[in-house]
Amino acid sequence: MKVLIATDKPFAAVAVSGIRQVVEEAGMELVLLEKYTEKSQLLDAVKGVDAMIVRSDIVDADVIAAADQLKIVVRAGAGFDNLDLKACTSKGIIAMNTPGQNANAVAELAIGMMVMVARNFYNGTSGTELLGKKLGIHAFGNVGRNIARIAKGIGMEIYAFDAFVDPTVIKNEGITPVSSAEELYRTCQYISINIPATAETKKSINHALLSKMPKNAMLVNTARKEVINEDELVKLMEERPDFRYVSDVAPDNAAIFAEKLAGKYFFTPKKMGAQTSEANVNAGIAAANQIVDFLKNGIDRYRVN
Ligand code: 3PG
């Protein structure tokens, strides 16, 4: 049996060694395709493999069509919007993610970016502190919970909204649940977006919602750029010089930000929320174990299709 790691943005070497160990101890062979630049390289690499581990790599219908032996694909990470689930299902291929494994890394980045912007990008001028400020966590999943844990230590006043989480669960964590996204955005100077990109959430962070945020608003996006209505965000930021936006990866209209909103935003050059050795080890090894468990014992925990 062959297990392919196909990562355009490679795992840390220590994670690859850990994955190799799991795969080889199970009597399987590891094949590595890293930093590929053409889709054709991925189309070649998937031929003859039984399992595949990817990160944000696009596994579309062409990739699935080229995968003549593939039984399982695991997205080493949380968001699986890069997998064509329909194509997987139609060929009987199991798709999984590894929820929670990189959540702390993303949470630390979100908090780190908040501090960076509050301190005026460390430019030597007088900034502000997070202590006592209101933080709204938009979706209380694994990342949201980790952000809440860190923000508690900082002394932020924390609120959360999640349509799919019982408010008592949020309350039991010492966080104030609110009953709508509107209420969250109206209440909190700082908002952390942690919602998945789905048909319902795409472009849902729009002018109407963002305009409710209090003065000196800071929007922190470590979710997908697709959830933001980028044109409306630019419009709002032009109207509100107090509004700042930080995002893990640049929006599609980054050139407009550069032209019109200098000093009001920060974008990572590459998606790097999960880009730590620890997160790579956690997510990569979890993916390898899930593959071995499935291929040897038919266990399909964390299946998403
Ligand atoms: C995730 O959904 O887990 C994160 O976006 C991580 O993506 P990456 O593996 O491409 O860094």
Coordinates of N, CA and C in Angstrom, one line a residue, residues 39 42-43 57-66 82-85 87-88:
K39 N -0.2 21.5 -11.6 CA -1.2 20.5 -11.2 C -0.8 19.2 -11.8
L42 N 0.8 16.8 -9.6 CA -0.1 16.1 -8.6 C -0.9 15.0 -9.3
L43 N -1.3 15.3 -10.5 CA -2.1 14.3 -11.3 C -1.2 13.0 -11.5
D57 N -4.0 21.9 -0.4 CA -3.8 21.5 -1.8 C -5.2 21.2 -2.4
I58 N -5.4 21.6 -3.6 CA -6.7 21.4 -4.3 C -6.8 20.0 -4.8
V59 N -7.8 19.3 -4.2 CA -8.1 17.9 -4.7 C -9.5 18.0 -5.4
D60 N -9.4 18.3 -6.7 CA -10.6 18.5 -7.5 C -11.0 17.3 -8.3
A61 N -12.0 17.4 -9.1 CA -12.5 16.2 -9.8 C -11.4 15.6 -10.7
D62 N -10.5 16.5 -11.3 CA -9.4 15.9 -12.1 C -8.4 15.1 -11.3
V63 N -8.1 15.5 -10.1 CA -7.2 14.8 -9.3 C -7.8 13.4 -8.9
I64 N -9.1 13.5 -8.6 CA -9.8 12.3 -8.2 C -9.9 11.3 -9.4
A65 N -10.1 11.9 -10.6 CA -10.2 11.0 -11.8 C -8.8 10.3 -12.0
A66 N -7.8 11.1 -11.8 CA -6.4 10.5 -12.0 C -6.0 9.5 -11.0
N82 N -11.1 22.5 0.2 CA -10.2 22.2 -0.9 C -10.5 20.8 -1.5
L83 N -11.3 20.0 -0.9 CA -11.6 18.7 -1.4 C -12.9 18.7 -2.1
D84 N -12.9 18.1 -3.3 CA -14.2 17.9 -4.0 C -14.8 16.6 -3.5
L85 N -15.7 16.8 -2.5 CA -16.3 15.7 -1.8 C -17.2 14.9 -2.7
A87 N -16.9 14.4 -5.9 CA -16.0 13.5 -6.7 C -15.5 12.4 -5.9
C88 N -15.1 12.6 -4.7 CA -14.6 11.5 -3.8 C -15.7 10.5 -3.6

